[in-house]
């Protein structure tokens, strides 16, 4: 199962995956998922934005009649960052299917439906909004705002949905969540904290994405004296340095991973630099003070450079503490699996914040690397993850 989806959207040169929401490669991965559900006689439900839950309800639900009652849902996402790894997302979806297979082989009959979910555009790599599908489903992002989001070619979500054959009018809070009694997401560990094959998440760090727009004066690279320049690239560079320093001081994370430069010519001082900051910290107050410090230093530098800077928060998610009772129930089922926080955002965080009892399992990542073609997990640890997920689903659905 793993092999046949792991060729989808993979770059032959870098070995990385690029599956932006509603792009051909992500649609191909979604089609693969639907095939897998069909071969397992799972009843698939979709919502307006394309989130999917495939139900196993052996109490006689035939195909096409989704189960009644709230079920236990597991799953993750099939989209990826640009040139990302093989495991971030797909491991959770494939493990969910494999765990259902195992429970069926073991002759287990759940007393409530078990759902396998695949949630769209979790990385936000195309439209810039992390957990886009789950945020809309949970009603924390309005359909209007979501549909107006555009990708780097200026294509709106509404147009992309239409191109993928989905009517944008259906986008909005999702009926799928009415049947999500409990949600458990299995995910490859991102970072290197696990000393055992499988761990349980305690919390998700607060996470913000901020657009910094630096504006200056375009001019000739060869004839403009250094002291006469108003160079937004300089202001950006000093801000990036300040962000790095402030994050180190706060034990936080600050990343400028994406830039847009105008006019983007080798022999012209730029007129504008747009830089996207991804910032995360162990608690909300630290994230807030980190942003204030970075913004303050950007403004001070802009005054020196005769440039301007504007900062717009594009998405900010507060800390998510997973419910302790459910978390400890999983630890018990897994005979004392280690518990650890994560600095990575997840659909599980959105569902937990929406009040759905939610937990996460992590599968050990020996290098800790993620959002990179080098992302890796040992096969034995992945199999241990499936075992753990099956045991948890059995405990929650019996
Ligand atoms: O960006 C993240 O934290 C997650 O991998 N989507
Ligand atoms: Mn990711
Ligand atoms: Mn992920
Ligand atoms: Mn996730």
Tab-separated table of C-alpha atoms and ligand atoms in Angstrom:
chain	number	residue	atom	x	y	z
A	1	UNK	CA	0.000	0.000	0.000
A	2	UNK	CA	2.783	2.403	1.033
A	3	UNK	CA	4.745	1.878	-2.155
A	4	UNK	CA	2.025	2.604	-4.663
A	5	UNK	CA	1.124	5.990	-3.193
A	6	UNK	CA	4.718	6.980	-2.504
A	7	UNK	CA	5.411	7.536	-6.206
A	8	UNK	CA	2.711	10.237	-6.480
A	9	UNK	CA	4.052	13.789	-6.723
A	10	UNK	CA	7.641	12.705	-6.094
A	11	UNK	CA	10.447	14.635	-7.842
A	12	UNK	CA	12.853	12.183	-9.491
A	13	UNK	CA	15.802	14.533	-8.895
A	14	UNK	CA	15.330	15.637	-5.314
A	15	UNK	CA	13.221	12.691	-4.108
A	16	UNK	CA	10.938	15.300	-2.533
A	17	UNK	CA	7.144	15.535	-2.753
A	18	UNK	CA	5.155	18.524	-3.953
A	19	UNK	CA	1.424	17.990	-3.519
A	20	UNK	CA	-0.265	21.381	-3.111
A	21	UNK	CA	-3.995	21.349	-2.379
A	22	UNK	CA	-6.130	20.629	-5.503
A	23	UNK	CA	-3.075	20.255	-7.751
A	24	UNK	CA	-2.906	17.253	-10.085
A	25	UNK	CA	-0.481	15.321	-7.836
A	26	UNK	CA	-2.607	15.882	-4.711
A	27	UNK	CA	-5.737	14.904	-6.640
A	28	UNK	CA	-3.936	11.758	-7.774
A	29	UNK	CA	-3.068	10.934	-4.157
A	30	UNK	CA	-6.714	11.542	-3.195
A	31	UNK	CA	-7.859	9.221	-6.005
A	32	UNK	CA	-5.467	6.588	-4.676
A	33	UNK	CA	-7.021	6.991	-1.213
A	34	UNK	CA	-10.551	6.625	-2.616
A	35	UNK	CA	-9.465	3.447	-4.395
A	36	UNK	CA	-8.102	2.044	-1.154
A	37	UNK	CA	-11.387	2.848	0.581
A	38	UNK	CA	-13.421	1.216	-2.174
A	39	UNK	CA	-11.415	-2.011	-1.972
A	40	UNK	CA	-12.196	-2.054	1.766
A	41	UNK	CA	-15.909	-1.331	1.325
A	42	UNK	CA	-15.562	1.801	3.414
A	43	UNK	CA	-18.386	4.338	2.991
A	44	UNK	CA	-16.774	7.608	1.947
A	45	UNK	CA	-18.200	10.979	2.940
A	46	UNK	CA	-16.813	14.264	1.631
A	47	UNK	CA	-17.533	17.830	2.638
A	48	UNK	CA	-17.666	20.936	0.478
A	49	UNK	CA	-13.949	21.668	0.610
A	50	UNK	CA	-12.928	18.091	-0.102
A	51	UNK	CA	-12.150	16.686	3.337
A	52	UNK	CA	-12.875	12.950	3.326
A	53	UNK	CA	-13.873	10.421	5.979
A	54	UNK	CA	-14.196	6.774	4.952
A	55	UNK	CA	-16.341	4.827	7.406
A	56	UNK	CA	-16.051	1.209	8.590
A	57	UNK	CA	-19.287	0.344	10.298
A	58	UNK	CA	-19.776	-3.425	10.335
A	59	UNK	CA	-23.198	-2.973	11.940
A	60	UNK	CA	-24.617	-3.330	8.491
A	61	UNK	CA	-24.034	0.035	6.894
A	62	UNK	CA	-24.002	-0.671	3.211
A	63	UNK	CA	-22.096	1.504	0.781
A	64	UNK	CA	-23.485	4.978	0.279
A	65	UNK	CA	-25.318	5.217	3.597
A	66	UNK	CA	-22.920	6.848	6.032
A	67	UNK	CA	-23.244	5.481	9.564
A	68	UNK	CA	-25.343	7.166	12.182
A	69	UNK	CA	-23.903	8.078	15.551
A	70	UNK	CA	-20.551	9.517	16.466
A	71	UNK	CA	-17.549	7.452	15.600
A	72	UNK	CA	-13.830	7.233	16.252
A	73	UNK	CA	-11.927	8.894	13.434
A	74	UNK	CA	-8.243	8.589	12.596
A	75	UNK	CA	-6.257	9.909	9.641
A	76	UNK	CA	-4.136	12.840	8.529
A	77	UNK	CA	-3.364	14.585	5.214
A	78	UNK	CA	-2.109	13.648	1.736
A	79	UNK	CA	-0.873	17.072	0.675
A	80	UNK	CA	2.722	18.153	1.281
A	81	UNK	CA	5.005	21.151	1.577
A	82	UNK	CA	7.044	22.065	-1.505
A	83	UNK	CA	9.671	19.346	-1.996
A	84	UNK	CA	8.720	17.693	1.286
A	85	UNK	CA	9.224	14.262	2.752
A	86	UNK	CA	7.351	11.006	2.151
A	87	UNK	CA	5.971	10.524	5.646
A	88	UNK	CA	4.511	13.869	6.804
A	89	UNK	CA	0.793	13.251	6.319
A	90	UNK	CA	0.644	10.048	4.260
A	91	UNK	CA	2.021	7.974	7.132
A	92	UNK	CA	-1.067	8.863	9.157
A	93	UNK	CA	-3.459	8.002	6.327
A	94	UNK	CA	-1.757	4.745	5.335
A	95	UNK	CA	-1.406	3.681	8.995
A	96	UNK	CA	-5.112	4.334	9.523
A	97	UNK	CA	-6.046	2.058	6.606
A	98	UNK	CA	-3.554	-0.578	7.823
A	99	UNK	CA	-4.934	-0.398	11.371
A	100	UNK	CA	-8.484	-1.031	10.082
A	101	UNK	CA	-7.115	-3.976	8.072
A	102	UNK	CA	-5.492	-5.349	11.202
A	103	UNK	CA	-8.622	-4.979	13.334
A	104	UNK	CA	-10.648	-6.764	10.680
A	105	UNK	CA	-8.054	-9.561	10.493
A	106	UNK	CA	-8.237	-9.848	14.283
A	107	UNK	CA	-12.009	-10.308	13.981
A	108	UNK	CA	-12.727	-7.118	15.949
A	109	UNK	CA	-16.217	-5.607	15.571
A	110	UNK	CA	-16.368	-1.968	16.676
A	111	UNK	CA	-19.449	-0.879	18.603
A	112	UNK	CA	-19.225	2.555	16.950
A	113	UNK	CA	-18.158	3.437	13.389
A	114	UNK	CA	-14.462	3.884	12.750
A	115	UNK	CA	-13.565	6.548	10.184
A	116	UNK	CA	-10.375	7.058	8.161
A	117	UNK	CA	-9.899	10.723	7.336
A	118	UNK	CA	-7.867	12.679	4.786
A	119	UNK	CA	-8.026	16.449	5.290
A	120	UNK	CA	-7.117	18.862	2.534
A	121	UNK	CA	-4.321	21.443	2.279
A	122	UNK	CA	-3.011	20.813	5.795
A	123	UNK	CA	0.383	22.302	4.918
A	124	UNK	CA	-1.084	25.432	3.378
A	125	UNK	CA	1.715	25.177	0.829
A	126	UNK	CA	-0.497	26.343	-2.039
A	127	UNK	CA	-2.858	28.889	-0.486
A	128	UNK	CA	-0.699	29.965	2.464
A	129	UNK	CA	-3.162	28.949	5.193
A	130	UNK	CA	-2.072	25.983	7.329
A	131	UNK	CA	-4.755	23.373	8.104
A	132	UNK	CA	-7.002	25.059	5.525
A	133	UNK	CA	-9.393	22.119	5.127
A	134	UNK	CA	-9.791	21.405	8.836
A	135	UNK	CA	-10.098	25.110	9.744
A	136	UNK	CA	-12.963	25.554	7.294
A	137	UNK	CA	-14.536	22.287	8.455
A	138	UNK	CA	-14.370	23.433	12.087
A	139	UNK	CA	-15.763	26.853	11.189
A	140	UNK	CA	-12.690	28.755	12.376
A	141	UNK	CA	-12.081	30.076	8.874
A	142	UNK	CA	-15.080	31.388	6.965
A	143	UNK	CA	-15.858	30.042	3.492
A	144	UNK	CA	-15.662	33.593	2.171
A	145	UNK	CA	-12.102	34.124	3.463
A	146	UNK	CA	-11.017	30.652	2.360
A	147	UNK	CA	-12.401	30.941	-1.169
A	148	UNK	CA	-10.657	34.282	-1.642
A	149	UNK	CA	-7.203	32.856	-0.798
A	150	UNK	CA	-4.966	32.769	-3.875
A	151	UNK	CA	-1.911	30.742	-4.818
A	152	UNK	CA	1.329	32.130	-6.270
A	153	UNK	CA	-0.182	32.233	-9.737
A	154	UNK	CA	-3.116	34.270	-8.433
A	155	UNK	CA	-5.559	31.356	-8.725
A	156	UNK	CA	-8.191	31.575	-5.972
A	157	UNK	CA	-9.320	28.579	-3.952
A	158	UNK	CA	-12.740	29.003	-5.558
A	159	UNK	CA	-11.254	28.666	-9.056
A	160	UNK	CA	-9.048	25.743	-7.976
A	161	UNK	CA	-12.053	23.898	-6.560
A	162	UNK	CA	-14.000	24.447	-9.772
A	163	UNK	CA	-11.025	23.192	-11.794
A	164	UNK	CA	-11.039	20.076	-9.593
A	165	UNK	CA	-14.775	19.642	-10.244
A	166	UNK	CA	-15.977	20.833	-6.828
A	167	UNK	CA	-18.629	23.533	-6.443
A	168	UNK	CA	-17.268	26.283	-4.144
A	169	UNK	CA	-20.797	26.912	-2.866
A	170	UNK	CA	-20.466	23.791	-0.725
A	171	UNK	CA	-17.510	25.147	1.254
A	172	UNK	CA	-18.251	25.803	4.915
A	173	UNK	CA	-18.524	24.191	8.344
A	174	UNK	CA	-18.461	20.444	7.786
A	175	UNK	CA	-21.164	17.900	8.619
A	176	UNK	CA	-18.303	15.397	8.900
A	177	UNK	CA	-17.394	16.818	12.290
A	178	UNK	CA	-20.862	16.036	13.681
A	179	UNK	CA	-19.918	12.373	13.529
A	180	UNK	CA	-16.361	12.798	14.769
A	181	UNK	CA	-16.764	11.609	18.364
A	182	UNK	CA	-13.013	11.221	18.923
A	183	UNK	CA	-10.089	11.978	16.627
A	184	UNK	CA	-6.666	10.317	16.792
A	185	UNK	CA	-3.958	11.377	14.338
A	186	UNK	CA	-0.833	9.318	13.813
A	187	UNK	CA	2.052	11.368	12.422
A	188	UNK	CA	5.739	10.981	11.809
A	189	UNK	CA	7.682	12.772	14.531
A	190	UNK	CA	9.081	16.117	13.365
A	191	UNK	CA	12.173	16.732	15.439
A	192	UNK	CA	14.009	14.161	17.469
A	193	UNK	CA	12.540	13.610	20.912
A	194	UNK	CA	11.389	10.004	20.851
A	195	UNK	CA	13.495	7.244	22.363
A	196	UNK	CA	10.795	4.657	21.688
A	197	UNK	CA	9.094	3.724	18.385
A	198	UNK	CA	5.813	5.432	19.312
A	199	UNK	CA	4.964	8.420	21.501
A	200	UNK	CA	1.847	10.357	22.527
A	201	UNK	CA	1.458	14.114	22.044
A	202	UNK	CA	0.901	16.362	25.041
A	203	UNK	CA	0.519	19.655	23.188
A	204	UNK	CA	1.030	21.601	19.964
A	205	UNK	CA	3.024	24.811	20.233
A	206	UNK	CA	1.441	28.131	19.300
A	207	UNK	CA	2.221	28.906	15.669
A	208	UNK	CA	1.977	32.094	13.637
A	209	UNK	CA	2.582	33.069	10.007
A	210	UNK	CA	3.264	36.789	9.415
A	211	UNK	CA	3.738	38.691	6.150
A	212	UNK	CA	6.469	41.378	6.387
A	213	UNK	CA	6.367	43.911	3.530
A	214	UNK	CA	9.533	46.030	3.239
A	215	UNK	CA	9.367	48.940	0.791
A	216	UNK	CA	12.207	51.179	-0.398
A	217	UNK	CA	13.378	52.851	-3.576
A	218	UNK	CA	14.303	51.036	-6.766
A	219	UNK	CA	17.556	52.331	-8.203
A	220	UNK	CA	20.572	51.493	-10.323
A	221	UNK	CA	22.895	48.867	-8.787
A	222	UNK	CA	25.960	50.424	-10.346
A	223	UNK	CA	25.507	54.157	-10.004
A	224	UNK	CA	23.675	54.582	-6.697
A	225	UNK	CA	26.027	55.302	-3.801
A	226	UNK	CA	25.523	52.956	-0.835
A	227	UNK	CA	24.726	55.890	1.439
A	228	UNK	CA	22.048	57.120	-0.971
A	229	UNK	CA	20.067	53.877	-1.041
A	230	UNK	CA	16.758	52.989	0.545
A	231	UNK	CA	17.179	49.261	0.121
A	232	UNK	CA	14.366	47.041	1.517
A	233	UNK	CA	16.551	43.981	1.065
A	234	UNK	CA	18.934	45.381	3.687
A	235	UNK	CA	16.055	46.027	6.098
A	236	UNK	CA	14.782	42.503	5.471
A	237	UNK	CA	18.253	40.998	6.015
A	238	UNK	CA	18.713	42.779	9.337
A	239	UNK	CA	15.211	41.703	10.378
A	240	UNK	CA	16.042	38.081	9.552
A	241	UNK	CA	19.164	38.364	11.699
A	242	UNK	CA	17.141	39.880	14.532
A	243	UNK	CA	14.521	37.132	14.252
A	244	UNK	CA	17.177	34.459	14.478
A	245	UNK	CA	18.744	36.077	17.553
A	246	UNK	CA	15.437	36.731	19.324
A	247	UNK	CA	14.238	33.177	18.703
A	248	UNK	CA	17.439	31.733	20.146
A	249	UNK	CA	17.083	33.954	23.220
A	250	UNK	CA	13.452	32.826	23.701
A	251	UNK	CA	14.075	29.124	23.001
A	252	UNK	CA	11.544	29.615	20.188
A	253	UNK	CA	11.583	29.159	16.394
A	254	UNK	CA	11.614	31.835	13.685
A	255	UNK	CA	11.930	31.067	9.989
A	256	UNK	CA	11.855	33.246	6.900
A	257	UNK	CA	11.430	30.525	4.296
A	258	UNK	CA	9.716	32.412	1.512
A	259	UNK	CA	10.542	35.722	-0.208
A	260	UNK	CA	9.042	37.754	-3.016
A	261	UNK	CA	11.271	40.487	-4.421
A	262	UNK	CA	10.316	43.287	-6.806
A	263	UNK	CA	11.506	43.889	-9.453
A	264	UNK	CA	13.772	40.909	-8.731
A	265	UNK	CA	16.551	42.053	-11.081
A	266	UNK	CA	20.274	41.519	-10.585
A	267	UNK	CA	21.245	45.115	-11.416
A	268	UNK	CA	18.481	47.002	-9.602
A	269	UNK	CA	18.136	47.901	-5.948
A	270	UNK	CA	14.770	46.302	-5.037
A	271	UNK	CA	11.703	48.452	-4.497
A	272	UNK	CA	9.896	45.879	-2.379
A	273	UNK	CA	10.635	42.698	-0.466
A	274	UNK	CA	7.821	40.562	0.951
A	275	UNK	CA	9.015	37.993	3.495
A	276	UNK	CA	6.870	35.396	5.272
A	277	UNK	CA	7.833	34.623	8.864
A	278	UNK	CA	6.862	31.313	10.473
A	279	UNK	CA	7.227	31.731	14.247
A	280	UNK	CA	6.537	29.266	17.045
A	281	UNK	CA	7.148	29.132	20.764
A	282	UNK	CA	6.352	26.928	23.751
A	283	UNK	CA	3.549	29.212	24.936
A	284	UNK	CA	1.361	32.041	23.654
A	285	UNK	CA	3.038	34.788	25.680
A	286	UNK	CA	6.501	33.880	24.379
A	287	UNK	CA	5.237	33.866	20.791
A	288	UNK	CA	3.663	37.266	21.308
A	289	UNK	CA	6.780	38.807	22.829
A	290	UNK	CA	8.945	37.229	20.129
A	291	UNK	CA	6.845	38.859	17.409
A	292	UNK	CA	6.893	42.196	19.210
A	293	UNK	CA	10.691	42.107	19.489
A	294	UNK	CA	11.185	41.177	15.823
A	295	UNK	CA	8.684	43.799	14.657
A	296	UNK	CA	10.272	46.479	16.824
A	297	UNK	CA	13.718	45.780	15.409
A	298	UNK	CA	12.348	45.750	11.856
A	299	UNK	CA	10.780	49.180	12.362
A	300	UNK	CA	13.959	50.584	13.933
A	301	UNK	CA	16.034	49.285	11.043
A	302	UNK	CA	13.571	50.650	8.483
A	303	UNK	CA	13.967	54.125	10.017
A	304	UNK	CA	17.731	53.854	9.591
A	305	UNK	CA	17.409	52.630	5.994
A	306	UNK	CA	14.753	55.129	4.937
A	307	UNK	CA	12.467	52.218	4.087
A	308	UNK	CA	9.089	51.148	5.497
A	309	UNK	CA	7.875	47.867	6.958
A	310	UNK	CA	4.346	46.559	7.451
A	311	UNK	CA	3.576	43.329	9.326
A	312	UNK	CA	0.331	41.384	8.739
A	313	UNK	CA	-0.453	38.211	10.719
A	314	UNK	CA	-1.854	35.726	8.164
A	315	UNK	CA	-2.675	32.952	10.636
A	316	UNK	CA	-2.018	32.571	14.351
A	317	UNK	CA	-2.914	29.409	16.300
A	318	UNK	CA	-2.734	29.418	20.094
A	319	UNK	CA	-1.306	26.512	22.051
A	320	UNK	CA	-3.273	23.253	21.943
A	321	UNK	CA	-3.115	21.117	25.076
A	322	UNK	CA	-4.612	17.718	24.251
A	323	UNK	CA	-7.155	16.486	26.834
A	324	UNK	CA	-5.157	14.791	29.591
A	325	UNK	CA	-7.693	12.022	30.191
A	326	UNK	CA	-7.653	10.855	26.572
A	327	UNK	CA	-3.898	11.314	26.344
A	328	UNK	CA	-3.325	9.179	29.448
A	329	UNK	CA	-5.805	6.592	28.181
A	330	UNK	CA	-3.601	6.156	25.097
A	331	UNK	CA	-0.475	6.007	27.262
A	332	UNK	CA	-2.153	3.240	29.239
A	333	UNK	CA	-3.164	1.288	26.141
A	334	UNK	CA	0.420	1.596	24.905
A	335	UNK	CA	1.948	0.429	28.210
A	336	UNK	CA	3.503	3.730	29.131
A	337	UNK	CA	4.451	5.277	25.782
A	338	UNK	CA	6.460	8.499	26.189
A	339	UNK	CA	4.564	11.818	26.097
A	340	UNK	CA	6.000	14.873	24.334
A	341	UNK	CA	4.962	18.259	22.900
A	342	UNK	CA	5.397	19.187	19.266
A	343	UNK	CA	6.341	22.392	17.468
A	344	UNK	CA	4.533	21.175	14.344
A	345	UNK	CA	0.945	22.125	13.565
A	346	UNK	CA	-1.685	19.495	12.762
A	347	UNK	CA	-5.336	19.040	11.837
A	348	UNK	CA	-5.581	17.338	15.230
A	349	UNK	CA	-4.850	20.732	16.776
A	350	UNK	CA	-7.753	22.319	14.919
A	351	UNK	CA	-10.166	19.562	15.921
A	352	UNK	CA	-9.027	19.664	19.538
A	353	UNK	CA	-9.451	23.432	19.661
A	354	UNK	CA	-12.963	22.904	18.230
A	355	UNK	CA	-13.824	20.795	21.280
A	356	UNK	CA	-13.512	17.328	19.725
A	357	UNK	CA	-11.720	14.893	22.081
A	358	UNK	CA	-8.430	14.514	20.227
A	359	UNK	CA	-5.084	12.766	20.623
A	360	UNK	CA	-1.940	12.246	18.559
A	361	UNK	CA	0.522	9.417	18.152
A	362	UNK	CA	4.047	10.052	16.867
A	363	UNK	CA	6.222	7.528	15.065
A	364	UNK	CA	9.920	7.965	15.782
A	365	UNK	CA	11.965	9.938	13.265
A	366	UNK	CA	15.601	8.867	13.686
A	367	UNK	CA	17.054	12.026	12.164
A	368	UNK	CA	14.321	14.435	13.266
A	369	UNK	CA	14.368	15.952	9.771
A	370	UNK	CA	11.006	16.859	8.220
A	371	UNK	CA	9.677	19.158	5.465
A	372	UNK	CA	12.600	17.811	3.457
A	373	UNK	CA	13.168	14.917	1.036
A	374	UNK	CA	15.474	13.504	3.720
A	375	UNK	CA	12.541	12.861	6.092
A	376	UNK	CA	12.664	9.245	7.159
A	377	UNK	CA	11.191	6.666	9.543
A	378	UNK	CA	12.295	3.065	10.054
A	379	UNK	CA	9.912	0.406	8.722
A	380	UNK	CA	9.819	-1.362	12.104
A	381	UNK	CA	8.809	1.888	13.807
A	382	UNK	CA	6.106	2.482	11.198
A	383	UNK	CA	4.763	-1.047	11.817
A	384	UNK	CA	4.853	-0.371	15.557
A	385	UNK	CA	2.821	2.752	14.816
A	386	UNK	CA	0.143	0.715	13.030
A	387	UNK	CA	0.017	-1.748	15.952
A	388	UNK	CA	-0.309	1.128	18.408
A	389	UNK	CA	-3.031	2.830	16.360
A	390	UNK	CA	-4.970	-0.435	16.022
A	391	UNK	CA	-4.769	-0.982	19.787
A	392	UNK	CA	-5.958	2.576	20.461
A	393	UNK	CA	-8.839	2.328	17.964
A	394	UNK	CA	-9.889	-0.993	19.493
A	395	UNK	CA	-9.871	0.526	22.967
A	396	UNK	CA	-11.856	3.587	21.896
A	397	UNK	CA	-14.375	1.775	19.652
A	398	UNK	CA	-15.175	-1.325	21.645
B	1	LIG	O1	3.946	23.341	9.483
B	1	LIG	C1	3.661	22.467	10.272
B	1	LIG	O2	3.919	22.605	11.432
B	1	LIG	C2	2.960	21.212	9.848
B	1	LIG	O3	3.899	20.323	9.371
B	1	LIG	N1	1.920	21.461	8.917
B	2	LIG	MN1	4.101	19.247	7.655
B	3	LIG	MN1	1.730	16.915	8.693
B	4	LIG	MN1	-0.928	16.720	10.823
